[in-house]
Amino acid sequence: MKLFHFDNVDSTNDEARQLLSLHSDLIVTADQQTKGRGRNSHTWKSGISKDILFSYGKKFQSDNVKTPI
């Protein structure tokens, strides 16, 4: 598992989504985020080092996925 830490990001979720193109299992943390998203479309903003900000990402491969012909 790879760990990435940023001082400031728009969203740890957005960073994780981009980094999953290069890594299969990761955690992204940040001291501050400005455009975080919570549940039910709520926004999530934080001050510097006031909240626990992280996203976990993992790629899954399914043997049951059929490729279209």
PDB file of C-alpha atoms in Angstrom:
ATOM      1  CA  MET A   1       0.000   0.000   0.000  1.00  0.00           C
ATOM      2  CA  LYS A   2       1.262   3.460  -0.903  1.00  0.00           C
ATOM      3  CA  LEU A   3       0.733   6.472   1.360  1.00  0.00           C
ATOM      4  CA  PHE A   4       0.552   9.991  -0.073  1.00  0.00           C
ATOM      5  CA  HIS A   5       0.374  13.127   2.063  1.00  0.00           C
ATOM      6  CA  PHE A   6      -0.343  16.657   0.862  1.00  0.00           C
ATOM      7  CA  ASP A   7      -0.299  19.942   2.737  1.00  0.00           C
ATOM      8  CA  ASN A   8      -3.310  21.266   0.802  1.00  0.00           C
ATOM      9  CA  VAL A   9      -5.589  19.650  -1.806  1.00  0.00           C
ATOM     10  CA  ASP A  10      -8.951  20.360  -3.340  1.00  0.00           C
ATOM     11  CA  SER A  11     -10.141  16.861  -2.389  1.00  0.00           C
ATOM     12  CA  THR A  12      -8.352  13.763  -1.073  1.00  0.00           C
ATOM     13  CA  ASN A  13     -10.898  11.726  -3.051  1.00  0.00           C
ATOM     14  CA  ASP A  14      -9.944  13.437  -6.322  1.00  0.00           C
ATOM     15  CA  GLU A  15      -6.229  12.877  -5.596  1.00  0.00           C
ATOM     16  CA  ALA A  16      -6.848   9.205  -4.824  1.00  0.00           C
ATOM     17  CA  ARG A  17      -8.830   8.733  -8.031  1.00  0.00           C
ATOM     18  CA  GLN A  18      -5.956  10.157 -10.100  1.00  0.00           C
ATOM     19  CA  LEU A  19      -3.273   8.173  -8.267  1.00  0.00           C
ATOM     20  CA  LEU A  20      -5.172   4.901  -8.764  1.00  0.00           C
ATOM     21  CA  SER A  21      -4.124   5.041 -12.404  1.00  0.00           C
ATOM     22  CA  LEU A  22      -0.569   4.300 -11.179  1.00  0.00           C
ATOM     23  CA  HIS A  23      -1.108   2.379  -7.925  1.00  0.00           C
ATOM     24  CA  SER A  24      -3.519  -0.390  -6.935  1.00  0.00           C
ATOM     25  CA  ASP A  25      -3.828   0.251  -3.185  1.00  0.00           C
ATOM     26  CA  LEU A  26      -3.353   3.648  -1.546  1.00  0.00           C
ATOM     27  CA  ILE A  27      -4.225   6.141   1.159  1.00  0.00           C
ATOM     28  CA  VAL A  28      -4.214   9.897   0.563  1.00  0.00           C
ATOM     29  CA  THR A  29      -4.035  12.262   3.541  1.00  0.00           C
ATOM     30  CA  ALA A  30      -3.968  16.053   3.732  1.00  0.00           C
ATOM     31  CA  ASP A  31      -3.599  18.796   6.320  1.00  0.00           C
ATOM     32  CA  GLN A  32      -6.251  20.866   4.553  1.00  0.00           C
ATOM     33  CA  GLN A  33      -8.764  20.422   1.745  1.00  0.00           C
ATOM     34  CA  THR A  34     -10.900  23.067   0.112  1.00  0.00           C
ATOM     35  CA  LYS A  35     -13.411  21.168  -2.036  1.00  0.00           C
ATOM     36  CA  GLY A  36     -14.023  17.930  -0.160  1.00  0.00           C
ATOM     37  CA  ARG A  37     -17.262  16.010  -0.603  1.00  0.00           C
ATOM     38  CA  GLY A  38     -19.229  14.320   2.136  1.00  0.00           C
ATOM     39  CA  ARG A  39     -22.239  12.073   2.024  1.00  0.00           C
ATOM     40  CA  ASN A  40     -25.467  13.160   0.352  1.00  0.00           C
ATOM     41  CA  SER A  41     -23.717  15.874  -1.703  1.00  0.00           C
ATOM     42  CA  HIS A  42     -22.601  17.845   1.354  1.00  0.00           C
ATOM     43  CA  THR A  43     -19.391  19.833   0.959  1.00  0.00           C
ATOM     44  CA  TRP A  44     -16.534  19.325   3.370  1.00  0.00           C
ATOM     45  CA  LYS A  45     -14.069  22.108   4.139  1.00  0.00           C
ATOM     46  CA  SER A  46     -11.432  22.083   6.826  1.00  0.00           C
ATOM     47  CA  GLY A  47      -9.011  24.379   8.527  1.00  0.00           C
ATOM     48  CA  ILE A  48      -5.332  23.561   8.667  1.00  0.00           C
ATOM     49  CA  SER A  49      -4.763  20.425  10.776  1.00  0.00           C
ATOM     50  CA  LYS A  50      -8.259  20.597  12.311  1.00  0.00           C
ATOM     51  CA  ASP A  51      -9.752  17.413  10.873  1.00  0.00           C
ATOM     52  CA  ILE A  52      -8.698  13.934   9.843  1.00  0.00           C
ATOM     53  CA  LEU A  53      -8.718  14.081   6.060  1.00  0.00           C
ATOM     54  CA  PHE A  54      -8.075  10.938   4.076  1.00  0.00           C
ATOM     55  CA  SER A  55      -9.289   8.761   1.237  1.00  0.00           C
ATOM     56  CA  TYR A  56      -8.578   5.089   0.672  1.00  0.00           C
ATOM     57  CA  GLY A  57      -8.450   3.677  -2.824  1.00  0.00           C
ATOM     58  CA  LYS A  58      -8.147   0.129  -4.112  1.00  0.00           C
ATOM     59  CA  LYS A  59      -8.414  -1.306  -7.612  1.00  0.00           C
ATOM     60  CA  PHE A  60     -10.462  -4.462  -7.913  1.00  0.00           C
ATOM     61  CA  GLN A  61     -10.453  -6.855 -10.811  1.00  0.00           C
ATOM     62  CA  SER A  62     -13.351  -9.173 -11.347  1.00  0.00           C
ATOM     63  CA  ASP A  63     -13.058 -12.481 -13.164  1.00  0.00           C
ATOM     64  CA  ASN A  64     -16.813 -12.302 -13.773  1.00  0.00           C
ATOM     65  CA  VAL A  65     -16.712  -9.252 -16.039  1.00  0.00           C
ATOM     66  CA  LYS A  66     -17.537 -10.135 -19.628  1.00  0.00           C
ATOM     67  CA  THR A  67     -15.865  -8.232 -22.440  1.00  0.00           C
ATOM     68  CA  PRO A  68     -18.320  -7.035 -25.105  1.00  0.00           C
ATOM     69  CA  ILE A  69     -17.835  -8.541 -28.544  1.00  0.00           C
TER      70      ILE A  69
END
